[in-house]
Every structure is written in structure tokens, then in C-alpha cells.
Short mmCIF file of C-alpha atoms and ligand atoms in Angstrom, two decimals:
data_model
loop_
_atom_site.label_atom_id
_atom_site.label_comp_id
_atom_site.label_asym_id
_atom_site.label_seq_id
_atom_site.Cartn_x
_atom_site.Cartn_y
_atom_site.Cartn_z
CA MET A 543 -17.53 -49.33 35.83
CA GLN A 544 -15.61 -50.40 39.07
CA MET A 545 -12.25 -49.13 37.45
CA ASN A 546 -13.97 -46.07 36.35
CA SER A 547 -15.26 -45.30 39.53
CA MET A 548 -11.82 -46.25 41.49
CA ARG A 549 -9.92 -43.79 39.10
CA THR A 550 -12.48 -41.06 39.88
CA HIS A 551 -11.97 -41.38 43.41
CA LEU A 552 -8.14 -41.12 42.76
CA LEU A 553 -8.65 -38.06 40.98
CA GLY A 554 -10.69 -36.36 43.57
CA GLY A 555 -14.06 -36.72 41.49
CA LEU A 556 -12.74 -35.97 38.39
CA SER A 557 -13.10 -38.35 35.28
CA PRO A 558 -9.57 -39.23 33.78
CA ARG A 559 -10.78 -36.98 30.87
CA GLN A 560 -11.42 -34.12 32.84
CA PHE A 561 -7.97 -34.73 34.40
CA LEU A 562 -6.17 -34.52 31.30
CA ALA A 563 -8.03 -31.74 30.00
CA VAL A 564 -7.40 -29.48 33.11
CA TYR A 565 -4.45 -30.45 35.24
CA TRP A 566 -1.99 -32.65 33.23
CA GLN A 567 1.14 -31.13 32.22
CA LYS A 568 -0.73 -27.86 33.47
CA LYS A 569 -1.46 -27.13 37.01
CA PRO A 570 -1.08 -29.04 40.28
CA LEU A 571 -3.94 -31.07 41.84
CA LEU A 572 -4.28 -31.78 45.55
CA VAL A 573 -6.51 -34.91 46.45
CA ARG A 574 -7.66 -35.69 49.87
CA GLN A 575 -8.16 -39.49 50.55
CA ALA A 576 -7.20 -40.28 46.99
CA VAL A 577 -6.65 -43.89 48.12
CA PRO A 578 -8.90 -44.20 51.36
CA GLY A 579 -7.32 -46.59 53.96
CA PHE A 580 -3.87 -46.51 52.28
CA THR A 581 -1.14 -46.73 54.59
CA GLY A 582 1.42 -47.89 52.23
CA LEU A 583 2.79 -50.92 50.43
CA ALA A 584 5.93 -51.91 52.37
CA THR A 585 7.03 -52.07 55.90
CA ARG A 586 9.83 -50.05 56.94
CA GLU A 587 11.98 -53.03 57.09
CA GLU A 588 11.04 -54.00 53.55
CA ILE A 589 11.91 -50.72 52.49
CA PHE A 590 15.30 -51.01 54.25
CA ASP A 591 15.93 -54.34 52.75
CA LEU A 592 15.31 -53.18 49.27
CA ALA A 593 17.64 -50.02 49.97
CA CYS A 594 20.69 -52.52 51.01
CA ASP A 595 19.76 -55.01 47.93
CA PRO A 596 22.38 -54.25 45.29
CA ASP A 597 19.89 -55.06 42.43
CA VAL A 598 17.76 -52.17 43.73
CA GLU A 599 18.49 -48.34 42.86
CA SER A 600 18.29 -46.13 46.05
CA ARG A 601 19.55 -43.07 47.23
CA TYR A 602 20.35 -42.05 50.95
CA VAL A 603 19.86 -38.18 51.25
CA ARG A 604 20.64 -35.90 54.00
CA TYR A 605 19.39 -32.48 53.24
CA ARG A 606 20.89 -29.68 55.32
CA PRO A 607 18.38 -26.59 55.32
CA ASP A 608 20.81 -24.55 57.10
CA ALA A 609 23.88 -25.24 55.01
CA PRO A 610 22.31 -26.75 51.66
CA GLY A 611 25.56 -27.35 50.08
CA GLU A 612 26.91 -29.42 52.68
CA SER A 613 23.81 -32.07 52.08
CA SER A 614 24.73 -35.80 51.08
CA VAL A 615 23.65 -38.22 48.97
CA GLU A 616 24.70 -41.95 48.89
CA HIS A 617 23.66 -44.50 46.11
CA GLY A 618 22.80 -47.85 46.81
CA PRO A 619 23.23 -50.54 48.03
CA GLN A 620 23.07 -48.78 51.45
CA LYS A 621 24.66 -49.95 54.55
CA ARG A 622 21.94 -51.29 57.17
CA GLY A 623 23.65 -49.37 59.99
CA ARG A 624 23.10 -46.04 58.72
CA LEU A 625 19.26 -46.44 58.11
CA ARG A 626 19.00 -46.36 62.05
CA GLY A 627 20.47 -42.98 62.54
CA LYS A 628 18.24 -40.52 64.58
CA ARG A 629 20.91 -37.54 65.25
CA GLU A 630 20.15 -35.78 61.76
CA PRO A 631 17.04 -35.99 59.39
CA TRP A 632 17.55 -38.30 56.63
CA THR A 633 15.49 -39.82 53.85
CA VAL A 634 16.12 -43.00 51.56
CA LEU A 635 14.50 -43.43 48.31
CA VAL A 636 13.86 -46.47 46.54
CA GLN A 637 13.38 -46.64 42.67
CA GLY A 638 11.05 -49.23 40.82
CA LEU A 639 9.11 -50.68 43.94
CA ASN A 640 6.83 -51.96 41.19
CA LEU A 641 9.33 -54.42 40.07
CA TRP A 642 9.77 -56.02 43.55
CA ILE A 643 6.04 -55.92 45.27
CA ALA A 644 3.18 -57.18 43.40
CA GLU A 645 0.90 -54.51 45.21
CA ALA A 646 3.35 -51.62 44.02
CA ASP A 647 2.71 -52.75 40.40
CA ALA A 648 -0.98 -52.84 40.87
CA LEU A 649 -1.09 -49.25 42.45
CA MET A 650 1.24 -48.12 39.56
CA ARG A 651 -1.24 -49.66 36.89
CA ARG A 652 -4.25 -47.42 38.54
CA PHE A 653 -2.67 -44.62 36.58
CA ASP A 654 -3.14 -45.98 33.09
CA PHE A 655 -5.38 -43.29 32.34
CA ILE A 656 -1.47 -42.10 31.24
CA PRO A 657 -0.45 -44.13 28.31
CA GLN A 658 1.93 -46.97 29.39
CA ALA A 659 4.67 -45.75 27.19
CA ARG A 660 5.04 -42.50 29.48
CA LEU A 661 4.78 -44.45 32.71
CA ASP A 662 8.36 -44.98 34.38
CA ASP A 663 8.06 -46.24 37.76
CA LEU A 664 6.59 -46.23 41.57
CA MET A 665 9.36 -44.81 43.86
CA VAL A 666 9.04 -45.20 47.59
CA SER A 667 10.60 -42.56 50.16
CA TYR A 668 11.13 -43.26 53.79
CA ALA A 669 12.10 -40.44 56.19
CA ILE A 670 12.44 -39.92 59.64
CA ASP A 671 11.21 -36.69 61.07
CA GLY A 672 12.21 -33.72 59.41
CA GLY A 673 13.76 -35.38 56.42
CA GLY A 674 13.35 -34.92 52.84
CA VAL A 675 15.11 -34.11 49.64
CA GLY A 676 15.03 -30.39 49.79
CA PRO A 677 13.58 -27.79 47.45
CA HIS A 678 13.94 -28.74 43.74
CA PHE A 679 11.89 -29.35 40.66
CA ASP A 680 11.51 -32.50 38.48
CA ASN A 681 11.34 -32.65 34.58
CA TYR A 682 8.81 -34.96 34.81
CA ASP A 683 4.98 -35.14 36.21
CA VAL A 684 4.70 -37.19 39.54
CA PHE A 685 2.02 -38.10 41.51
CA LEU A 686 2.94 -37.89 45.31
CA LEU A 687 0.70 -40.33 47.24
CA GLN A 688 1.32 -40.19 50.90
CA GLY A 689 1.73 -43.61 52.90
CA ILE A 690 2.14 -43.74 56.51
CA GLY A 691 2.76 -40.54 58.64
CA LYS A 692 2.58 -37.15 57.58
CA ARG A 693 4.36 -34.98 54.95
CA ARG A 694 4.37 -31.26 54.56
CA TRP A 695 4.39 -30.23 50.90
CA GLN A 696 5.23 -26.71 49.62
CA ILE A 697 5.11 -25.97 46.03
CA ALA A 698 5.90 -23.31 43.75
CA ASP A 699 5.62 -22.35 40.03
CA GLN A 700 8.73 -20.12 39.70
CA ASP A 701 10.65 -19.12 36.71
CA ASP A 702 14.09 -18.82 38.58
CA ARG A 703 15.57 -22.35 38.50
CA THR A 704 18.93 -21.34 39.73
CA LEU A 705 20.38 -24.10 41.61
CA VAL A 706 22.58 -24.14 44.67
CA GLU A 707 26.16 -24.41 43.28
CA ASP A 708 28.54 -27.24 44.19
CA ALA A 709 25.44 -28.96 46.41
CA PRO A 710 25.67 -32.97 45.58
CA LEU A 711 21.68 -32.70 45.01
CA ARG A 712 19.82 -30.15 42.55
CA LEU A 713 18.45 -27.74 45.19
CA LEU A 714 16.94 -24.55 44.43
CA ARG A 715 18.83 -21.66 45.79
CA ASP A 716 15.84 -19.61 46.14
CA PHE A 717 12.49 -21.26 46.70
CA ARG A 718 9.22 -19.36 46.93
CA PRO A 719 6.46 -21.26 48.06
CA VAL A 720 2.84 -20.28 47.07
CA HIS A 721 1.20 -23.27 48.31
CA ASP A 722 1.65 -25.27 51.85
CA TRP A 723 -0.11 -28.23 52.55
CA VAL A 724 0.09 -31.20 55.16
CA LEU A 725 -0.31 -34.85 53.53
CA GLU A 726 -1.84 -37.47 55.42
CA ALA A 727 -2.28 -41.22 54.78
CA GLY A 728 -3.81 -41.56 51.31
CA ASP A 729 -3.72 -37.91 50.18
CA MET A 730 -2.14 -37.47 46.87
CA LEU A 731 -0.37 -34.46 45.13
CA TYR A 732 0.02 -34.24 41.58
CA LEU A 733 2.76 -32.04 40.09
CA PRO A 734 3.32 -30.94 36.42
CA PRO A 735 6.98 -31.10 35.40
CA HIS A 736 9.09 -28.09 36.72
CA TRP A 737 6.94 -26.98 39.61
CA ALA A 738 9.28 -26.43 42.59
CA HIS A 739 8.48 -28.74 45.56
CA ASN A 740 9.94 -29.46 49.00
CA GLY A 741 8.60 -32.09 50.99
CA ILE A 742 9.49 -32.49 54.68
CA ALA A 743 8.67 -35.37 57.00
CA ILE A 744 6.52 -34.87 59.89
CA GLY A 745 7.30 -37.62 62.39
CA GLU A 746 8.14 -40.87 60.56
CA CYS A 747 6.75 -41.05 57.08
CA THR A 748 6.74 -42.92 53.34
CA THR A 749 5.87 -41.11 50.18
CA TYR A 750 5.08 -43.20 47.00
CA SER A 751 5.57 -41.18 43.97
CA ILE A 752 4.21 -42.33 40.44
CA GLY A 753 7.13 -40.99 38.14
CA PHE A 754 6.84 -40.62 34.20
CA LYS A 755 9.37 -40.56 31.41
CA SER A 756 10.22 -37.57 29.64
CA PRO A 757 13.17 -37.93 27.42
CA THR A 758 14.97 -34.74 26.33
CA ALA A 759 15.32 -34.15 22.62
CA ARG A 760 18.97 -34.73 23.11
CA GLU A 761 18.31 -38.34 24.73
CA LEU A 762 15.69 -39.38 22.12
CA ALA A 763 18.11 -38.30 19.19
CA HIS A 764 21.17 -40.15 21.10
CA GLY A 765 18.72 -43.51 21.24
CA PHE A 766 17.53 -43.01 17.67
CA LEU A 767 20.90 -42.58 16.29
CA ASP A 768 22.16 -45.74 17.82
CA TRP A 769 19.17 -47.65 16.63
CA LEU A 770 20.10 -46.08 12.92
CA ASP A 771 23.51 -47.20 13.10
CA GLU A 772 22.43 -50.58 13.76
CA HIS A 773 19.66 -50.36 10.73
CA LEU A 774 21.41 -48.62 8.21
CA CYS A 775 22.22 -50.19 4.75
CA LEU A 776 24.42 -47.78 2.82
CA GLU A 777 25.88 -48.81 -0.44
CA GLY A 778 29.02 -47.96 -2.04
CA MET A 779 32.69 -46.86 -1.33
CA TYR A 780 34.76 -43.99 -1.61
CA ALA A 781 36.24 -44.00 -5.02
CA ASP A 782 38.19 -41.31 -7.12
CA PRO A 783 39.19 -42.59 -10.46
CA GLY A 784 39.25 -39.05 -11.88
CA LEU A 785 41.65 -37.68 -9.32
CA ALA A 786 43.63 -34.42 -10.18
CA LEU A 787 46.78 -33.75 -8.94
CA GLN A 788 46.85 -31.45 -6.05
CA ASP A 789 49.01 -28.57 -5.41
CA ASN A 790 49.11 -29.26 -1.68
CA SER A 791 48.51 -32.85 -0.68
CA ALA A 792 47.42 -31.84 2.66
CA GLU A 793 44.14 -30.29 1.51
CA ILE A 794 41.06 -31.98 1.85
CA SER A 795 39.65 -31.32 -1.48
CA PRO A 796 36.14 -29.53 -2.44
CA ALA A 797 35.78 -33.03 -4.67
CA MET A 798 36.45 -34.96 -1.58
CA ILE A 799 33.97 -33.13 0.40
CA ASP A 800 31.30 -33.24 -2.31
CA GLN A 801 31.71 -37.19 -2.64
CA ALA A 802 31.57 -37.69 1.00
CA ALA A 803 28.33 -35.40 1.01
CA ARG A 804 26.85 -37.54 -1.44
CA MET A 805 27.68 -40.67 0.02
CA LEU A 806 26.18 -39.41 3.33
CA GLU A 807 22.82 -38.23 1.68
CA GLY A 808 21.96 -42.01 1.72
CA ILE A 809 21.25 -41.48 5.54
CA ARG A 810 17.49 -41.39 5.16
CA TRP A 811 14.62 -42.32 7.74
CA SER A 812 11.10 -42.73 7.68
CA ARG A 813 8.22 -42.47 10.05
CA ALA A 814 7.95 -46.23 9.99
CA ASP A 815 11.96 -46.12 11.32
CA ILE A 816 10.87 -43.63 14.05
CA ALA A 817 7.71 -46.02 15.16
CA ALA A 818 10.24 -49.00 15.21
CA PHE A 819 13.03 -47.42 17.04
CA LEU A 820 10.26 -46.00 19.81
CA GLY A 821 8.84 -49.69 20.16
CA GLY A 822 12.34 -50.90 20.89
CA TYR A 823 13.33 -47.70 23.03
CA LEU A 824 10.21 -47.65 25.28
CA THR A 825 10.32 -51.16 25.88
CA GLU A 826 13.89 -51.62 26.65
CA PRO A 827 14.34 -52.83 30.29
CA LYS A 828 16.34 -50.58 32.70
CA PRO A 829 20.00 -51.98 32.94
CA ASN A 830 19.27 -53.43 36.55
CA VAL A 831 16.33 -55.51 35.24
CA PHE A 832 16.75 -59.39 34.99
CA PHE A 833 14.03 -61.52 34.28
CA ALA A 834 13.75 -64.81 36.56
CA PRO A 835 12.38 -67.73 34.23
CA PRO A 836 10.75 -70.80 36.03
CA ALA A 837 13.00 -73.24 37.83
CA GLU A 838 10.98 -76.21 36.15
CA PRO A 839 8.82 -74.88 33.32
CA LEU A 840 5.76 -76.72 32.13
CA GLY A 841 6.04 -78.23 28.72
CA ARG A 842 4.02 -76.42 26.00
CA ASP A 843 0.85 -78.49 26.34
CA ALA A 844 0.46 -78.44 30.44
CA PHE A 845 1.23 -74.92 30.11
CA ALA A 846 -1.73 -74.38 27.85
CA ARG A 847 -3.92 -76.47 30.19
CA ALA A 848 -2.89 -74.43 33.13
CA LEU A 849 -3.37 -70.79 31.37
CA ALA A 850 -7.08 -72.05 30.22
CA ALA A 851 -7.79 -73.25 33.96
CA TYR A 852 -6.10 -70.16 35.79
CA GLY A 853 -5.28 -67.13 33.36
CA GLY A 854 -1.98 -65.63 33.44
CA ALA A 855 -0.47 -62.10 33.36
CA LEU A 856 2.73 -60.29 32.12
CA ASP A 857 5.77 -60.15 34.53
CA ALA A 858 5.65 -56.53 36.37
CA ARG A 859 8.93 -56.18 34.40
CA THR A 860 7.55 -56.81 31.00
CA LEU A 861 6.84 -53.89 28.87
CA LEU A 862 4.77 -54.87 26.03
CA LEU A 863 3.73 -51.61 23.81
CA TRP A 864 2.32 -51.37 20.13
CA SER A 865 1.79 -49.07 17.47
CA GLU A 866 -0.21 -48.97 14.28
CA GLN A 867 2.72 -48.72 12.43
CA ALA A 868 5.53 -50.68 13.91
CA GLY A 869 3.44 -53.33 15.60
CA PHE A 870 4.46 -54.80 18.97
CA HIS A 871 7.57 -54.78 20.95
CA ILE A 872 8.28 -56.52 24.21
CA ASN A 873 11.23 -56.02 26.43
CA GLY A 874 13.39 -54.06 23.78
CA GLU A 875 12.46 -56.54 20.67
CA ALA A 876 9.89 -56.60 17.84
CA LEU A 877 7.62 -59.13 17.94
CA ALA A 878 6.34 -60.81 14.56
CA CYS A 879 2.62 -61.09 14.84
CA ASP A 880 -0.13 -62.65 12.69
CA PRO A 881 -2.59 -59.80 11.80
CA ALA A 882 -5.32 -62.33 13.27
CA ASP A 883 -3.74 -62.12 16.69
CA ARG A 884 -3.33 -58.43 16.69
CA GLY A 885 -6.43 -57.84 18.69
CA ALA A 886 -5.80 -60.49 21.58
CA LEU A 887 -2.17 -58.79 21.77
CA ALA A 888 -3.27 -55.52 22.16
CA ALA A 889 -5.96 -56.34 24.60
CA LEU A 890 -3.24 -58.24 26.61
CA ALA A 891 -0.85 -55.30 26.21
CA HIS A 892 -3.53 -53.02 27.74
CA ARG A 893 -5.05 -55.25 30.54
CA ARG A 894 -1.65 -57.00 31.12
CA ALA A 895 -3.56 -60.14 32.16
CA LEU A 896 -5.18 -63.03 30.77
CA ASP A 897 -8.59 -64.47 31.98
CA ALA A 898 -8.81 -68.18 32.36
CA GLY A 899 -10.69 -70.09 29.40
CA GLN A 900 -9.85 -67.42 27.02
CA PRO A 901 -9.87 -68.71 23.58
CA LEU A 902 -6.15 -68.41 22.01
CA SER A 903 -4.83 -69.34 18.73
CA PRO A 904 -1.92 -72.16 18.62
CA ARG A 905 0.36 -69.16 17.68
CA LEU A 906 -0.24 -67.30 20.88
CA LEU A 907 -0.07 -70.18 23.12
CA ASP A 908 3.40 -70.91 21.52
CA LEU A 909 4.33 -67.21 21.88
CA PHE A 910 3.03 -66.98 25.32
CA HIS A 911 4.60 -70.22 26.25
CA ILE A 912 8.18 -68.72 25.10
CA TRP A 913 7.50 -65.74 27.18
CA TYR A 914 6.52 -67.87 30.02
CA GLU A 915 10.09 -70.01 29.68
CA ASP A 916 11.92 -66.55 29.59
CA GLY A 917 10.16 -65.24 32.90
CA PHE A 918 8.11 -62.48 30.81
CA PHE A 919 5.11 -63.94 31.66
CA HIS A 920 3.24 -66.16 34.35
CA LEU A 921 0.51 -68.39 35.04
CA THR A 922 -1.79 -67.01 37.66
CA ASN A 923 -1.47 -69.48 40.25
CA GLU A 924 2.36 -69.30 40.22
CA PRO A 925 3.77 -66.80 42.60
CA SER A 926 5.75 -63.88 40.61
CA PRO A 927 9.17 -64.18 41.60
C1 SIN B 83 10.23 -37.81 48.23
O1 SIN B 83 9.66 -38.73 48.31
O2 SIN B 83 11.18 -37.43 49.27
C2 SIN B 83 10.72 -37.03 46.95
C3 SIN B 83 9.70 -37.22 46.03
C4 SIN B 83 9.85 -35.97 45.00
O3 SIN B 83 10.17 -34.97 45.57
O4 SIN B 83 9.76 -36.12 43.84
CO1 CO B 84 10.68 -34.24 43.23
#
């Protein structure tokens, strides 16, 4: 009940169902005071620390409205000194804030009316007055939640997506905004894919973006072909006991092409293969993600007692998804699971936490203990690293 009312607030009085029916992937939604009292999740210094950390993905952007081609972007780790400049407007963007700050993970989880399989990450941007990344469009949906300060958002639903040539950023050459809004702390703007937008900081400001995964058909095919390569079992080898003498030994004969075609017809896949591929693909941690196992892990029985007493939760970096067809996948790996444990595992995957005192089968306790030793799962009383 409480969760529902929070969601309704977050969506400006709409229920998640209404939001999906009317706005999701269809049209923008501006929500004033989506998160009342929100002033961000990280201080300026914390954002800068993350931007300077080599394990964190970040970008430092100087957009030049007067000379867009001379804009610049520097990938992290950032140099601290640069984050003090005041001469020209700049912004620094930090990806995956949800992996580093528990409150950022909690904020992102408030958007679970969209399936977790679509959720990508929470990004934060910090900008000085006038800073921004310039007019552009993204290929994915985004919720832009204003932290400290104010940001002017201009948006456009234009077909002309021509980009400024030779610019280091993807900038629209001819941006024609149809809405112009100033967002204050706690206000939020939802944009469907391909809506052009330009956010300009009014004074010092931070913006939190909840972004989604939208793989292109090409990316999906690439991932699936890799998966298929690992899982293919083809029998036989090329053979030609009836080889006829060729007039020209350099010719790839029609008989050879026929035989290769017959051999390759063995490359088949089913819907079950696609489900298994998706489970691994969608739970594969990003390359910069590392898990931190506990320094002195509890043994199985002490762990079971602590879990019963305090409860536990998936690590913020853990991706646990399931499908009817392929069962459960965690952090890129398929999970063998007893049918009797499916309900409890599906509930954990959805809520990402286990209450204290929840009855669990010995099999699940063994499994959660392994996850705990791997850093995929934490006891509630331990701080997440
Ligand atoms: C920003 O926070 O400055 C950029 C976010 C976006 O345009 O997607
Ligand atoms: Co954008």
C-alpha cells in the first residue's frame, strides 16, 4: 500500500498502470515534486570523488553553444583540479551511482514498475552555471530527477536527427524545442526514446537520471551469436569420398557448397535457447563491476542464524532475473533450482531482500551462503562495501 502511494507520488498522481498505458515510450511527462524534499543523494565532493575513481565510469563535458564542434568530452578517471574550474561552463557525469551509494540503489528500485530486465543504471550529473551536454537525443527512456539547484530543460519531438559533424559529442545540428521548463529540486521529467532534449544548469545543479537498457537488434544478435557459438553441438566433418576430378582445381565446386550448406543447416535454435541466452545476457555484470566478498565470512550455520535474526539482501551489483522457460540467472550464470524453491527465489528476485525469520529450505540456505561468500548477497546487519 505504502509502495503504491509512493509510486503514485513519483508519477504525479498516476498509477504505474496509467503511466505505462499513456506515457511509457509514447510521450514526455513532467512531474512537479515527484520526490518531495529531494535534494540529491551525494554531495558535490562525493560526486567528484567518484568521478576521479578509476573503477567508476565518468565523463567531463564542456559544451560550447557558440561553437558546438569545439565542445569537448573527457572520459574518467577525472583530474580533481579540473573539477574546480569556473571560467567556462562544464558538467561531470557519473554512471552507475546505484553501485556505490545504497540510497541511489533504493531510489532506482522505486522505478520497478518497469521490469528490472530493462533497468540500466542511475547516473548523476553535476554542473556549474550554464553547464550541460548540449541538445541531443538518447535511444532509451530516461527519468530526469532534479537534485540540488535548478535546470532548464528544453525538449523537442523532431524527425530531423542530423548531428553536428565532427563534434566529440552527439549534438543535434538543428534543435527546435517545443517545451521549455525549469525543474527545481524534486521535480522530474520523463522522456521516451528519441525525444530531443537540452538541459542547462541554472546555477550549480545536480540531475539524477534513471536510464534503461534498449539493445539494438545488432547488439542482441551479436550477443546471441556468441552464446550460440558456446552452446552449439554440431556433428560430422567435411568428407568427399566420391570426389570428381575438377577441370580447374581453384574452383569451389557446387558440390562443396552443397555439402557446407547441409552441414550449416545444423545451426538451429529454439525459443528455449533464446530464453537461456537472455537470462545470461541481461544479468551479465558490466565490465567495471567487481563483487567484494566478506573479509571474514561466517560459516554456513552461523550465516543461517544471522539471516534468520536480521534478514538479508542482494548486493546492489547483483542482477537476478528469471523466466518461465529458462529459470533463474544470477550475474551472468544459470542457476540450478529445485522447483520447490522457485517461489521463494522469485520473491527474492522481485524484492531483492529477505525478511528476518523467513523460513528457508536447507538448499536455499546453502545457495545464499555461497552467494554471501561471493559478495552477491549480504546480511542486513553488515554494511554493503
Ligand atoms: C545531464 O544530466 O546533464 C544529461 C542527462 C541527459 O541528457 O540524458
Ligand atoms: Co540525454
